[in-house]
Coordinates of C-alpha atoms in Angstrom, one line a residue:
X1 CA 4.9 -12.6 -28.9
X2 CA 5.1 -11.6 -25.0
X3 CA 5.3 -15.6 -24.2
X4 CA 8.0 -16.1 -26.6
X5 CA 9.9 -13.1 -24.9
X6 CA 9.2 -14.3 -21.6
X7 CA 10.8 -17.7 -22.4
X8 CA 13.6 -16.7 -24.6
X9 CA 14.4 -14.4 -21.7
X10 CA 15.1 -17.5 -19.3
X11 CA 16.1 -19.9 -22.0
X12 CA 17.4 -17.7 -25.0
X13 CA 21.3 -17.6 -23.2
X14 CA 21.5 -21.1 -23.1
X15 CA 19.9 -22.0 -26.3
X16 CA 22.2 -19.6 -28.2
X17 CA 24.8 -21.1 -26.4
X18 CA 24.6 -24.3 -27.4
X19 CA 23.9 -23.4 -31.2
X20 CA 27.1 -20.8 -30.9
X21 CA 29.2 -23.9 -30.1
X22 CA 27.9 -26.6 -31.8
X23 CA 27.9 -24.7 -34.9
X24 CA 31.8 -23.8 -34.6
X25 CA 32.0 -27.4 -34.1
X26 CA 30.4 -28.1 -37.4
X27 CA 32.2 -25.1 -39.1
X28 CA 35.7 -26.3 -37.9
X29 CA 35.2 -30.4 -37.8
X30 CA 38.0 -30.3 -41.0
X31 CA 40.5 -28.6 -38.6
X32 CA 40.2 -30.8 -35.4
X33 CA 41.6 -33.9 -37.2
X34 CA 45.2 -34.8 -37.8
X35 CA 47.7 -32.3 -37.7
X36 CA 45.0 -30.0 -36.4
X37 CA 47.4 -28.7 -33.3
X38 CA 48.3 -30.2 -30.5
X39 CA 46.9 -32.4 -27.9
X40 CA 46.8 -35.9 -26.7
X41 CA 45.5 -37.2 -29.6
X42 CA 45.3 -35.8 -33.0
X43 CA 41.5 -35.9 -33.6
X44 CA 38.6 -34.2 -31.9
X45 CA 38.4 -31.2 -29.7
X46 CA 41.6 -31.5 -27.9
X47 CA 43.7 -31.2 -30.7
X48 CA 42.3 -28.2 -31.9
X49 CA 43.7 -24.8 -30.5
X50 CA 40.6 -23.2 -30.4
X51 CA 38.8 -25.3 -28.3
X52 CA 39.4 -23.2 -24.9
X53 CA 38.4 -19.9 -26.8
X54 CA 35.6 -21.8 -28.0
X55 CA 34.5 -23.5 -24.5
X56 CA 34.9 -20.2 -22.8
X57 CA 32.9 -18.1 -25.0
X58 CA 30.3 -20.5 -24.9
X59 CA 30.2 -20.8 -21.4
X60 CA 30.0 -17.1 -21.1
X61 CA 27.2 -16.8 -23.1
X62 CA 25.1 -19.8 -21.4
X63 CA 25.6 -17.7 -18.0
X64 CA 24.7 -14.3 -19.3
X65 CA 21.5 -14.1 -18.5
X66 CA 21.8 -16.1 -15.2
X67 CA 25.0 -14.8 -13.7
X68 CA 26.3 -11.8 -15.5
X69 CA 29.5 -11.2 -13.3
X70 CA 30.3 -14.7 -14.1
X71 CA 29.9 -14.0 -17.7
X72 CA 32.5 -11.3 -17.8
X73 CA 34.8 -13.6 -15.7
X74 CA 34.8 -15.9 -18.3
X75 CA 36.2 -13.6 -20.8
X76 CA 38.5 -12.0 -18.5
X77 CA 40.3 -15.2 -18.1
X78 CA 39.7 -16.2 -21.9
X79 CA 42.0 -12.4 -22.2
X80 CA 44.1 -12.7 -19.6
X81 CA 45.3 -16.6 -20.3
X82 CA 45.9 -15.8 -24.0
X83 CA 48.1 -12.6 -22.6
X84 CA 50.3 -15.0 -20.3
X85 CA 50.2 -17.9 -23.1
X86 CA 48.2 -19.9 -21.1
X87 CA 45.4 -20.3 -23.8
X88 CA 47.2 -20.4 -27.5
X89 CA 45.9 -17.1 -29.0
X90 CA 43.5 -16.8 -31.8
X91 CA 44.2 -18.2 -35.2
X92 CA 42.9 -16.7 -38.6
X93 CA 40.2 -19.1 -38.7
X94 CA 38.9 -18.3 -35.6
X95 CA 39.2 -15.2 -34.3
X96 CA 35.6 -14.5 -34.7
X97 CA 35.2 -16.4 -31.3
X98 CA 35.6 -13.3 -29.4
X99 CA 32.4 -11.9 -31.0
X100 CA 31.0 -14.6 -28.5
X101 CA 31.5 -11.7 -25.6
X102 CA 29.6 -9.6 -27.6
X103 CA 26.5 -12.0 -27.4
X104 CA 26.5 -12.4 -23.9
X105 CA 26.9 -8.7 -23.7
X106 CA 23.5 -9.0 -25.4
X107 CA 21.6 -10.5 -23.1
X108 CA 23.1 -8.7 -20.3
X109 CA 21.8 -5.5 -21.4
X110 CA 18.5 -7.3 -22.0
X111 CA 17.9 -9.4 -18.6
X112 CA 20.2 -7.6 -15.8
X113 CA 19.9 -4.1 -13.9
X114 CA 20.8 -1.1 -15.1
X115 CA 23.7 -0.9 -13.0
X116 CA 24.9 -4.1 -14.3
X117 CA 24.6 -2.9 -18.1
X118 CA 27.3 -0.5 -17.2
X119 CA 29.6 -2.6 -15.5
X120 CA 28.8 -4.8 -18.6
X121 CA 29.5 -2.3 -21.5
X122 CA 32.9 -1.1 -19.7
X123 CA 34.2 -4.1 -19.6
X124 CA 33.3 -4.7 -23.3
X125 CA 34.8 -1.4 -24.1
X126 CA 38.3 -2.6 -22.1
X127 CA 38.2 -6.2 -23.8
X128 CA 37.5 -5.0 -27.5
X129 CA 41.3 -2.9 -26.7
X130 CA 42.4 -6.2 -25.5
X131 CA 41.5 -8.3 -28.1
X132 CA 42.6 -5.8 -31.2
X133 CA 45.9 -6.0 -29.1
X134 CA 46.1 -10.1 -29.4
X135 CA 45.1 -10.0 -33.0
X136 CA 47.6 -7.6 -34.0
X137 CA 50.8 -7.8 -32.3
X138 CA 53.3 -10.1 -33.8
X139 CA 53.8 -12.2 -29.9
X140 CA 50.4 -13.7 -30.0
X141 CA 47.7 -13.2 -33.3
X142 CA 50.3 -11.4 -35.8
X143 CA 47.8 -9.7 -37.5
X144 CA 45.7 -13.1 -37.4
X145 CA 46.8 -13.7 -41.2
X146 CA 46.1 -9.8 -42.7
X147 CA 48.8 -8.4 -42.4
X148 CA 52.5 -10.3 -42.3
X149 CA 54.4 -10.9 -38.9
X150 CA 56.7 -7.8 -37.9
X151 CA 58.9 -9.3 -35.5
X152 CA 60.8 -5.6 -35.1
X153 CA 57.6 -4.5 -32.9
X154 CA 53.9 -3.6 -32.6
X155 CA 53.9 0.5 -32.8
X156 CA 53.8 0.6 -36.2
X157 CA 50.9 -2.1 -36.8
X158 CA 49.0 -0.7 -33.6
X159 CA 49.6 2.9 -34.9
X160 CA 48.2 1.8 -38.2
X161 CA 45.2 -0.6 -38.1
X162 CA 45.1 -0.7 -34.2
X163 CA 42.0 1.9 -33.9
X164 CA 40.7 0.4 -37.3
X165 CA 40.0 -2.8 -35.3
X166 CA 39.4 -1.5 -32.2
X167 CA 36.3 0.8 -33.9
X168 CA 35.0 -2.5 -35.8
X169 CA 34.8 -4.7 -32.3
X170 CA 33.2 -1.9 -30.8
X171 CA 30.8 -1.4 -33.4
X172 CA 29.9 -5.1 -33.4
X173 CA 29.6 -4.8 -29.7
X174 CA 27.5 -1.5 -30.0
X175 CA 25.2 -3.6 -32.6
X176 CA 24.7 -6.3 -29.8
X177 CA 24.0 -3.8 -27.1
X178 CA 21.6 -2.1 -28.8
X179 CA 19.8 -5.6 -29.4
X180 CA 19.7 -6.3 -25.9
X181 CA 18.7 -2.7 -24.9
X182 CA 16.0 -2.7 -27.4
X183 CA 14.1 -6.2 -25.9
X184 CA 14.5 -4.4 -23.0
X185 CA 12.9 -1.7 -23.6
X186 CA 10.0 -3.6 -26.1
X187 CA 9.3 -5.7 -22.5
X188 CA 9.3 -2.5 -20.4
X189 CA 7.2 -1.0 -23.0
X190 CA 4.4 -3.5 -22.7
X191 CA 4.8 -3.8 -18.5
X192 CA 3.8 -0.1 -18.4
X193 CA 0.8 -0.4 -20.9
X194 CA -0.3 -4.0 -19.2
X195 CA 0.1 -1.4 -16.0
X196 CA -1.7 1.3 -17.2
X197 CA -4.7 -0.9 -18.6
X198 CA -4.7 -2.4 -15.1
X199 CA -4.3 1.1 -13.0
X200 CA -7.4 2.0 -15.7
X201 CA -9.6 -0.7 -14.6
X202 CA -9.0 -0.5 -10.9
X203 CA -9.6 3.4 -11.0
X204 CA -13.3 2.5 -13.0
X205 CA -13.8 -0.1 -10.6
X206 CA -13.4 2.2 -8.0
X207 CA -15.4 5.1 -9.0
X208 CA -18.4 2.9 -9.7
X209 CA -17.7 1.4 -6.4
X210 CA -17.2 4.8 -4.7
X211 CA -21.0 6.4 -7.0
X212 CA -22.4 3.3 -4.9
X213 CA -21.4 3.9 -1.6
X214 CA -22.3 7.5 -2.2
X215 CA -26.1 6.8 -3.2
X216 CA -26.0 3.9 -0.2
X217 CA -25.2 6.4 2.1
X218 CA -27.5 9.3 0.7
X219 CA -30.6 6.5 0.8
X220 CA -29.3 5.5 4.4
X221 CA -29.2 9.4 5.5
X222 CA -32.2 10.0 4.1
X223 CA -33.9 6.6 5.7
X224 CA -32.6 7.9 9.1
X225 CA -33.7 11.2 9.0
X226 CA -37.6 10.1 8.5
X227 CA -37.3 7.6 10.9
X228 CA -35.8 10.2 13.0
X229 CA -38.8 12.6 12.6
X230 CA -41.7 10.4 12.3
X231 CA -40.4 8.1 15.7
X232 CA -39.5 11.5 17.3
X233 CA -42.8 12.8 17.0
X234 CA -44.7 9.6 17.6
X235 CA -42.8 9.2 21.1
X236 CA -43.4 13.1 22.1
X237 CA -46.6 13.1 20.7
X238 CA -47.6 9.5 23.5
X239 CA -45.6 11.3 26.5
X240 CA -47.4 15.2 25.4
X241 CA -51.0 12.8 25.8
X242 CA -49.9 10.7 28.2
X243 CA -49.1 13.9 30.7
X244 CA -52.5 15.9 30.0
X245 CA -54.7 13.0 30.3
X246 CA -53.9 11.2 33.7
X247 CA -57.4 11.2 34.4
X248 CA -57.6 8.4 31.5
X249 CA -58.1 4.4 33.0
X250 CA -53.9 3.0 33.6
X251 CA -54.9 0.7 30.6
X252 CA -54.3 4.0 28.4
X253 CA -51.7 5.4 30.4
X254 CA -49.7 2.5 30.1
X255 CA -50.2 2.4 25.7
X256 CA -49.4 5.6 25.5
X257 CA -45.9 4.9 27.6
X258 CA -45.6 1.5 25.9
X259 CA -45.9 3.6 22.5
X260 CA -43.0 6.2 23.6
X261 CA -40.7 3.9 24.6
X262 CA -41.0 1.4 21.6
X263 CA -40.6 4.5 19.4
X264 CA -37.2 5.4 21.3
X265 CA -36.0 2.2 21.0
X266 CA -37.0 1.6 17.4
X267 CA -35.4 5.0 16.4
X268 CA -31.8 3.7 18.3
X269 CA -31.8 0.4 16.7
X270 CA -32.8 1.6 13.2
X271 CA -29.4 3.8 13.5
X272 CA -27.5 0.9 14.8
X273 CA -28.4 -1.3 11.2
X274 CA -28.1 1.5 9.2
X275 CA -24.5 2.3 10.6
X276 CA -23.5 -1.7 10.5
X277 CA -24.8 -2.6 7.0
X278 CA -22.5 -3.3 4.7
X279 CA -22.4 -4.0 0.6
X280 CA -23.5 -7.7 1.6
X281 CA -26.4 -6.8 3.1
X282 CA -24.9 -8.3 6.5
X283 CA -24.9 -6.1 9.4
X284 CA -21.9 -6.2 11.1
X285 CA -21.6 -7.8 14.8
X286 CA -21.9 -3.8 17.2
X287 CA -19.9 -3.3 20.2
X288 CA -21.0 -3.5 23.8
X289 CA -20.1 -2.4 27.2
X290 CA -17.9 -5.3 27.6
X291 CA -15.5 -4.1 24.6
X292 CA -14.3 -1.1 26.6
X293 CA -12.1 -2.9 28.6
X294 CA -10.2 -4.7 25.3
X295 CA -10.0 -1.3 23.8
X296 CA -8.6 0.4 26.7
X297 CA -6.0 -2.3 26.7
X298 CA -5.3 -1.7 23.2
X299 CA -4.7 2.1 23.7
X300 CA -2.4 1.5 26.8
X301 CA -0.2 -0.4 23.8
X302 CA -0.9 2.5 21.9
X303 CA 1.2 4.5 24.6
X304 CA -1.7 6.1 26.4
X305 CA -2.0 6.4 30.2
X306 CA -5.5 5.4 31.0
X307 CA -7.1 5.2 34.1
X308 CA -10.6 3.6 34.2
X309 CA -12.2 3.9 37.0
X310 CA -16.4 2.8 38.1
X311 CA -18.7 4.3 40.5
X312 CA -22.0 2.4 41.7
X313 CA -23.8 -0.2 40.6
X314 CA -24.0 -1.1 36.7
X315 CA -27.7 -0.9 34.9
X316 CA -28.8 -2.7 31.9
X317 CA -28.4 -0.4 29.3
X318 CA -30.1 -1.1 25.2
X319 CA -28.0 -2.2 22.7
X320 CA -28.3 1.3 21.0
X321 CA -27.0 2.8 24.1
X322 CA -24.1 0.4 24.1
X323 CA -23.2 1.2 21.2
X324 CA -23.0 4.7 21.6
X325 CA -21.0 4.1 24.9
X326 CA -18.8 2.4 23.3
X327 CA -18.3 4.9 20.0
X328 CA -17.9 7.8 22.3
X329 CA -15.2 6.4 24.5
X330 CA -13.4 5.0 21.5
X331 CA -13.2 8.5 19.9
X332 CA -12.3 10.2 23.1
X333 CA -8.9 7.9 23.5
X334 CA -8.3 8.7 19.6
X335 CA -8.2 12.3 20.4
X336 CA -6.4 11.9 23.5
X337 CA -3.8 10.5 21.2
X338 CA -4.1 12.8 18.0
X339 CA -3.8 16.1 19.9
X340 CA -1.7 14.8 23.0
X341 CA 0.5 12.2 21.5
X342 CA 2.0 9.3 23.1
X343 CA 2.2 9.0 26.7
X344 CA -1.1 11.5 27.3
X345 CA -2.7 10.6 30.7
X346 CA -6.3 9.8 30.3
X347 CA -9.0 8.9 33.3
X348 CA -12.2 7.3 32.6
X349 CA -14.6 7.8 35.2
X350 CA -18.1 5.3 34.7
X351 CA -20.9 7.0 37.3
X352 CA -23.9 5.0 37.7
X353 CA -25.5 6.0 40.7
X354 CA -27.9 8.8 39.4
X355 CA -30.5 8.1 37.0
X356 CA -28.6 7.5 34.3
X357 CA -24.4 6.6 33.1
X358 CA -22.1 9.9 33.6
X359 CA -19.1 9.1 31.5
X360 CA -16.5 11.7 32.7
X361 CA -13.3 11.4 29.9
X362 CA -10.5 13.8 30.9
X363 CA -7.0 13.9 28.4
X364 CA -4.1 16.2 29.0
X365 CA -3.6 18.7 27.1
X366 CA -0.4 19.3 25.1
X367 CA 2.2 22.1 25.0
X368 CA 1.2 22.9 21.7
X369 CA -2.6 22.7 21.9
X370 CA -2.4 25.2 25.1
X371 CA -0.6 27.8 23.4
X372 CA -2.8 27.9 20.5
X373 CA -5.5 30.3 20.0
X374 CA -8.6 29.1 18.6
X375 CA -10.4 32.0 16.6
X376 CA -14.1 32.2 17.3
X377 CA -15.1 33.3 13.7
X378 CA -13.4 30.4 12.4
X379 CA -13.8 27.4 14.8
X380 CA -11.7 24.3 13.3
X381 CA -13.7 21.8 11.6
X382 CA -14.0 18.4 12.5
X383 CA -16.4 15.3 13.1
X384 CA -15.6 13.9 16.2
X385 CA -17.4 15.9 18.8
X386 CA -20.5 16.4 16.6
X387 CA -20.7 12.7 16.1
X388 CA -20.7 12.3 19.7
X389 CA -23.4 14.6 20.6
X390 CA -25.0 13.3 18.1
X391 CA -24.6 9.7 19.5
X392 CA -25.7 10.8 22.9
X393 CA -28.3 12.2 22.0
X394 CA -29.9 9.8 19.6
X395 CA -29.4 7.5 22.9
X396 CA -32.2 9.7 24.7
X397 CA -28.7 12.1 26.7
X398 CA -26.7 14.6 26.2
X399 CA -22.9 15.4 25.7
X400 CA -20.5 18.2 26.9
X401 CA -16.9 19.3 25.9
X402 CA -14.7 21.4 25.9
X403 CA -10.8 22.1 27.7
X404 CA -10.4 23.1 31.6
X405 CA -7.4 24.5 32.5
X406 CA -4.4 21.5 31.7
X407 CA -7.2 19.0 30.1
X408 CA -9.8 18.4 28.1
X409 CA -12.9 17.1 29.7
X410 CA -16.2 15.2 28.1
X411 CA -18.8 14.3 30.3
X412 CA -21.7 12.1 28.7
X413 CA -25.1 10.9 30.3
X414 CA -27.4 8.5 29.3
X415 CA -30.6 7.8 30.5
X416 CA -31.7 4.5 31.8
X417 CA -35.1 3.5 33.6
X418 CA -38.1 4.9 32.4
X419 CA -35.6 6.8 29.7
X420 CA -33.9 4.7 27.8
X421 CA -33.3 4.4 24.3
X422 CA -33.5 7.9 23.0
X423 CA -35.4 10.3 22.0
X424 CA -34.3 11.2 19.0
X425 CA -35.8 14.8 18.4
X426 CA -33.5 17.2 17.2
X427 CA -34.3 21.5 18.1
X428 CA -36.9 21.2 15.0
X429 CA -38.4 18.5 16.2
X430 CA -39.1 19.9 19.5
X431 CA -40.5 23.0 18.4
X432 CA -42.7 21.3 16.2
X433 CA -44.2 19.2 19.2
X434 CA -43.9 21.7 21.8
X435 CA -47.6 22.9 21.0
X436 CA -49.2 19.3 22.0
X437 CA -47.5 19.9 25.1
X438 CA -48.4 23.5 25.8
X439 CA -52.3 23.1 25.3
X440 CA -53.5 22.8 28.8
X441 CA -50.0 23.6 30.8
X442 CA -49.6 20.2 32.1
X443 CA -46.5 18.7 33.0
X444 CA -44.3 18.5 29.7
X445 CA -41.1 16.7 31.8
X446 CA -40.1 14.6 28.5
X447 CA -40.7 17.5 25.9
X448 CA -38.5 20.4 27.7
X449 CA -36.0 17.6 28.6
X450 CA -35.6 17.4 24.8
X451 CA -35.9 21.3 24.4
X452 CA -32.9 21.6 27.0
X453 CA -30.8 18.9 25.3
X454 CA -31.4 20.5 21.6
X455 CA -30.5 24.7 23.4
X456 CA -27.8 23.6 24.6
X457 CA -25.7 21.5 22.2
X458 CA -26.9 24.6 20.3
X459 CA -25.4 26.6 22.7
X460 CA -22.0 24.7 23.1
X461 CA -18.6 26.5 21.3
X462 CA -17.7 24.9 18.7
X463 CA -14.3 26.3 18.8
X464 CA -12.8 23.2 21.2
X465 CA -14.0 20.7 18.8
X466 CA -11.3 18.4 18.6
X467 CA -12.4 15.9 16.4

């Protein structure tokens, strides 16, 4: 049924128009012979005084669907050339030509806009008056062979049977405009159920999809947390022995250092491919050091002010770290631009002349964002500094933040050297392996470095968290 509409909606105007006038043709062949009218000839088509009617209406139907205004042009000048006796007006054996407007009106109200179905039905309105006016009036149709000619005037025929007509062509036009409305309405009909099905599906689609991702990313949170603890514990459990027994032979020495550092750098990377798998199983291709510089460019089109700026002489860094760089630097320019807006003046400042990178990052500040007062009890949530410290510090550093004065300043370092690729150990990982580190008061450098780190993110306000 739905194919049938689709076509007859294309191909139903023309179609109808042909049968309309071929079978007129058929239904008037005894009247276009001799003595039919007038003409050149006296057979065929052009002898017949309803052929322009006829070719008209026709016409106007074919285009209906097509070209609507053209439609209603075509019986405008079917009206208006039978009012200036252009066109000979209708006979009694074929006045039913005009229901031809009535078709096409049809199909209008089926195939064209809804402000075109207005203009449509007015005009209908306006040439149903017109044509009860040609039928009746003794200059052109003189009552089309009802009533006798009254050659003293119209009043009295108008007065009489003039709305009796005029109510019957509207009610034929009413009947064809309720066809055409109804189609309409049958198609729109199905549209919105084919919709809804569709908008059904999708949504099921979705929340299986969206079930999925959630249990991925509860098995991937839950895969990084015991990697987490049992690589932060392995690599403070190697430095805690590695400190109180430096009496052991350097062979042991160096395992236990070789141990610490491939659990640091095993506890990076295993963040890295959990954070770049996808639903493929493919892990995605991770930034490096090198994509700063394209990303600061792509800011600067952004409408940011950056200013980048590099301080001694570059180290390797792990890929881990890299990343982590990268991340942080990328979310401090998006916060530059979220809470400062366009044309926010940002320096980047890349230290590497200690013993590790010092990122300094400061944005200004806007208008706004100074005058509001930030209340400690309810600090504003968000996951953009806490992803950062927590980025730094799975890279073996540490991360600061916070507004001074006019801007708002982060300063990162990461370790490099003998430090790379962090540690990983979170404040209840520390305490936990604080006690292998306390047994004979050696020198627990790696352990308290953690201890700091963990006291004072701790420590940090959360109320300037801008992320």
């Amino acid at each position: 049924m739905e194919s049938v509409l689709k076509y007859a909606r294309r191909w139903g105007a023309p179609v109808v128009a042909v049968m309309f006038f071929s079978l007129w043709c058929w239904a008037e062949a005894g009247r276009m012979g001799p003595n039919g009218g007038y003409g050149i000839s006296n057979t065929g088509l052009d002898s017949w005084t309803g052929t322009w009617p006829l070719v008209l209406m026709a016409l106007a139907i074919a285009t209906a669907t097509w070209h609507p205004v053209t439609s209603l042009a075509l019986t405008a000048a079917l009206l208006a050339g039978q009012l200036t006796h252009s066109i000979p007006a209708m006979y009694p054996n074929y006045w039913a030509i005009y229901l031809g407007s009535f078709i096409a009106l049809a199909f209008i109200m089926w195939t064209a806009p809804a402000r075109m179905r207005y203009v449509a039905a007015g005009a209908n309105v306006i040439a149903a008056a017109i044509m009860a006016f040609l039928m009746l009036s003794w200059r052109y149709g003189a009552g089309v062979g009802w009533f006798g000619p009254l050659y003293g005037g119209d009043r009295g025929i108008l007065r009489t049977h003039g709305w009796q007509l005029f109510a019957l062509l509207l009610l034929i036009a009413g009947a064809c405009a309720a066809a055409g409305l109804l189609l309409a309405l049958y198609q729109e009909r199905g549209n919105l159920f084919r919709s809804r099905e569709l908008a059904q599906s999708s949504l099921q689609e979705t929340e299986i999809d969206l079930v999925v991702e959630q249990e991925r990313t509860r098995i991937a949170r839950d895969l990084h947390d015991v990697l987490a603890h049992s690589l932060a514990v392995i690599a403070a459990q190697a430095d805690g022995t590695r400190y109180l027994s430096k009496d052991q032979p350097k062979a042991v020495l160096n395992a236990l250092d070789t141990i610490a550092r491939s659990a640091r750098t095993a506890l990076v990377d295993a963040q890295r491919v959990i954070e770049g798998v996808h639903d493929d199983g493919m892990v995605t291709p991770q930034p490096q050091l090198g994509d700063i510089e394209p990303l600061i460019e792509g800011m600067q089109r952004g409408n940011l002010t950056i200013q980048s700026s590099e301080s001694g002489r570059p180290v390797g860094l792990s890929a881990g770290q890299e990343v982590a760089i990268f991340r942080i630097v990328q979310e401090c320019l998006t916060n530059a631009l979220k809470h400062g807006g366009r044309g926010t003046d940002v320096r980047l400042h890349f230290d590497w002349a200690g013993p590790g990178l010092t990122l300094h990052v400061a944005s200004a500040i806007s208008a706004a964002e100074q005058g509001r007062v930030i209340d400690p009890a309810s600090p504003p949530l968000g996951r953009g500094l806490p992803g950062m410290r927590e980025r730094a510090h799975l890279a073996g550093g540490w991360l600061t933040a916070g507004p001074d004065g006019e801007h708002f300043r982060v300063t990162v370092f990461i370790p490099y050297g003998n430090r790379e690729a962090g540690s990983g150990i979170d404040a209840q990982h520390t305490a936990g392996t604080a006690s292998v580190t306390d047994v004979s008061g050696a020198e627990p450098k790696p352990v308290l470095a953690g201890t700091g780190l963990a006291r004072q993110i701790a420590a940090e306000p959360q109320g300037a968290d801008r992320g």
